[in-house]
Amino acid sequence: LGAHGGSGESTLEELFSGSRAADHSWPLTGANVAPARVVLAARTHAHGLTAAQSAIREWAAGDPHVLLLGLVLIADAPGRLPHGLRQLADLIAGGVPAVWSLPWIEAWRVGEPPAPHNAPKVVRQLLEDLRAMTEAGASARTDDG
């Protein structure tokens, strides 16, 4: 789920096979259906971080019936985050089960399609973590019924 336009939601969909972008809206599930597993995505600029914070507040209030796996913060520019944005990102991170921070990837900016084979190690680690969470969730559903 992208917290805002340009969040990297479609990039994550390309990278993680079997996933589906939620088009900036919490997925809806029926009463007798397991909640959708969601990863929230946001860029690390001020707008992206405040949009993520708002989405996390909605989730924490129980508005969407989803299982939030975590937050993916995707660099909005090369280099280190300014101090104020780093503080805001740290504050927001405290409200979610897991946080992954992805760096600026110039190759993707200039048109190379995002793929695990051309991704930095931190991106491949995110994909491994999500795969493990997805498999654990599938196993739990199978064991329950």
C-alpha positions in Angstrom: 0.0 0.0 0.0 1.5 3.3 -1.0 1.0 6.0 1.6 1.1 8.6 -1.2 1.6 9.0 -4.9 5.1 8.2 -5.9 5.7 6.1 -2.8 7.3 3.2 -4.6 4.3 0.9 -4.3 4.4 -0.2 -7.9 8.2 -0.8 -7.6 7.6 -3.1 -4.7 4.9 -4.9 -6.6 7.4 -5.5 -9.5 10.1 -6.8 -7.0 7.9 -9.1 -4.9 6.2 -11.7 -7.1 2.7 -12.5 -6.1 2.1 -9.1 -4.5 -0.4 -6.6 -5.7 -0.4 -2.8 -5.4 -3.3 -1.5 -3.4 -3.6 1.8 -5.3 -3.3 3.9 -2.1 -6.3 2.3 -0.4 -6.5 -0.2 2.4 -7.6 -3.5 1.0 -11.1 -4.6 2.0 -11.8 -8.2 3.2 -15.0 -9.9 4.2 -15.8 -10.7 7.8 -15.0 -14.4 7.4 -11.8 -13.9 5.4 -8.3 -13.6 6.9 -7.1 -9.9 6.9 -5.0 -8.9 3.9 -1.3 -8.7 4.7 -0.1 -5.2 3.9 3.3 -3.5 3.6 3.1 0.3 3.7 5.4 2.2 1.4 6.5 5.8 1.6 9.3 8.0 0.3 11.5 9.7 2.9 10.6 13.3 2.0 8.4 15.3 4.4 5.2 14.6 2.5 5.9 10.9 2.3 6.7 10.6 6.0 3.6 12.5 7.1 1.4 10.5 4.8 2.9 7.3 6.3 2.3 8.6 9.8 -1.4 9.3 8.9 -1.8 5.8 7.4 -0.2 4.2 10.5 -2.6 6.2 12.7 -5.6 4.9 10.7 -4.3 1.3 11.1 -3.6 1.7 14.8 -7.1 3.0 15.3 -8.4 -0.2 13.8 -10.0 1.4 10.8 -8.7 -1.0 8.2 -9.0 -4.7 8.9 -5.5 -5.7 7.7 -2.4 -7.3 9.0 0.3 -4.6 8.7 3.6 -6.4 8.2 5.7 -3.2 8.3 6.8 0.0 6.6 9.2 0.3 3.7 10.9 3.7 3.6 12.3 4.4 0.2 14.9 7.1 -0.2 13.7 10.1 -2.1 17.2 11.3 -3.0 20.7 10.0 -2.8 22.7 10.6 0.4 21.8 10.8 4.0 18.5 12.1 5.3 18.5 15.5 6.9 18.3 15.4 10.7 14.6 16.5 11.0 13.5 13.9 8.5 15.6 11.2 10.2 13.9 12.1 13.5 10.4 11.9 12.0 11.2 8.6 10.3 12.4 7.2 13.7 9.2 8.4 15.4 7.0 6.8 12.8 9.0 3.6 12.9 8.0 3.1 16.5 4.4 2.6 15.4 4.8 -0.4 13.1 5.9 -4.0 13.5 8.9 -3.7 11.2 10.7 -1.1 9.1 12.9 -1.5 6.1 14.9 1.5 4.7 15.8 1.2 1.0 18.5 3.4 -0.5 18.3 5.6 -3.6 18.9 3.4 -6.7 20.1 5.5 -9.6 19.8 2.6 -12.1 16.1 2.3 -11.5 15.7 6.1 -11.8 17.2 6.1 -15.3 15.0 3.3 -16.5 16.5 -0.1 -15.6 13.5 -2.2 -14.5 13.5 -3.0 -10.8 14.3 -6.7 -10.2 15.9 -8.7 -7.4 19.0 -9.4 -9.6 19.9 -5.7 -9.9 18.9 -4.8 -6.4 21.2 -3.9 -3.5 21.5 -6.4 -0.6 19.1 -4.5 1.6 16.4 -4.8 -1.0 17.0 -8.6 -1.4 16.8 -8.8 2.4 13.4 -7.1 2.4 12.2 -9.6 -0.2 13.5 -12.5 1.9 11.8 -11.1 5.0 8.5 -10.6 3.2 8.7 -14.1 1.7 9.2 -15.6 5.2 6.3 -13.5 6.6 4.1 -14.6 3.7 5.0 -18.3 4.1 4.5 -18.1 7.9 1.0 -16.6 7.4 0.1 -19.3 4.8 1.3 -22.0 7.2 -0.7 -20.6 10.1 -3.9 -20.5 8.0 -3.3 -24.1 6.9 -2.7 -25.3 10.4 -5.8 -23.5 11.7 -8.2 -25.1 9.4 
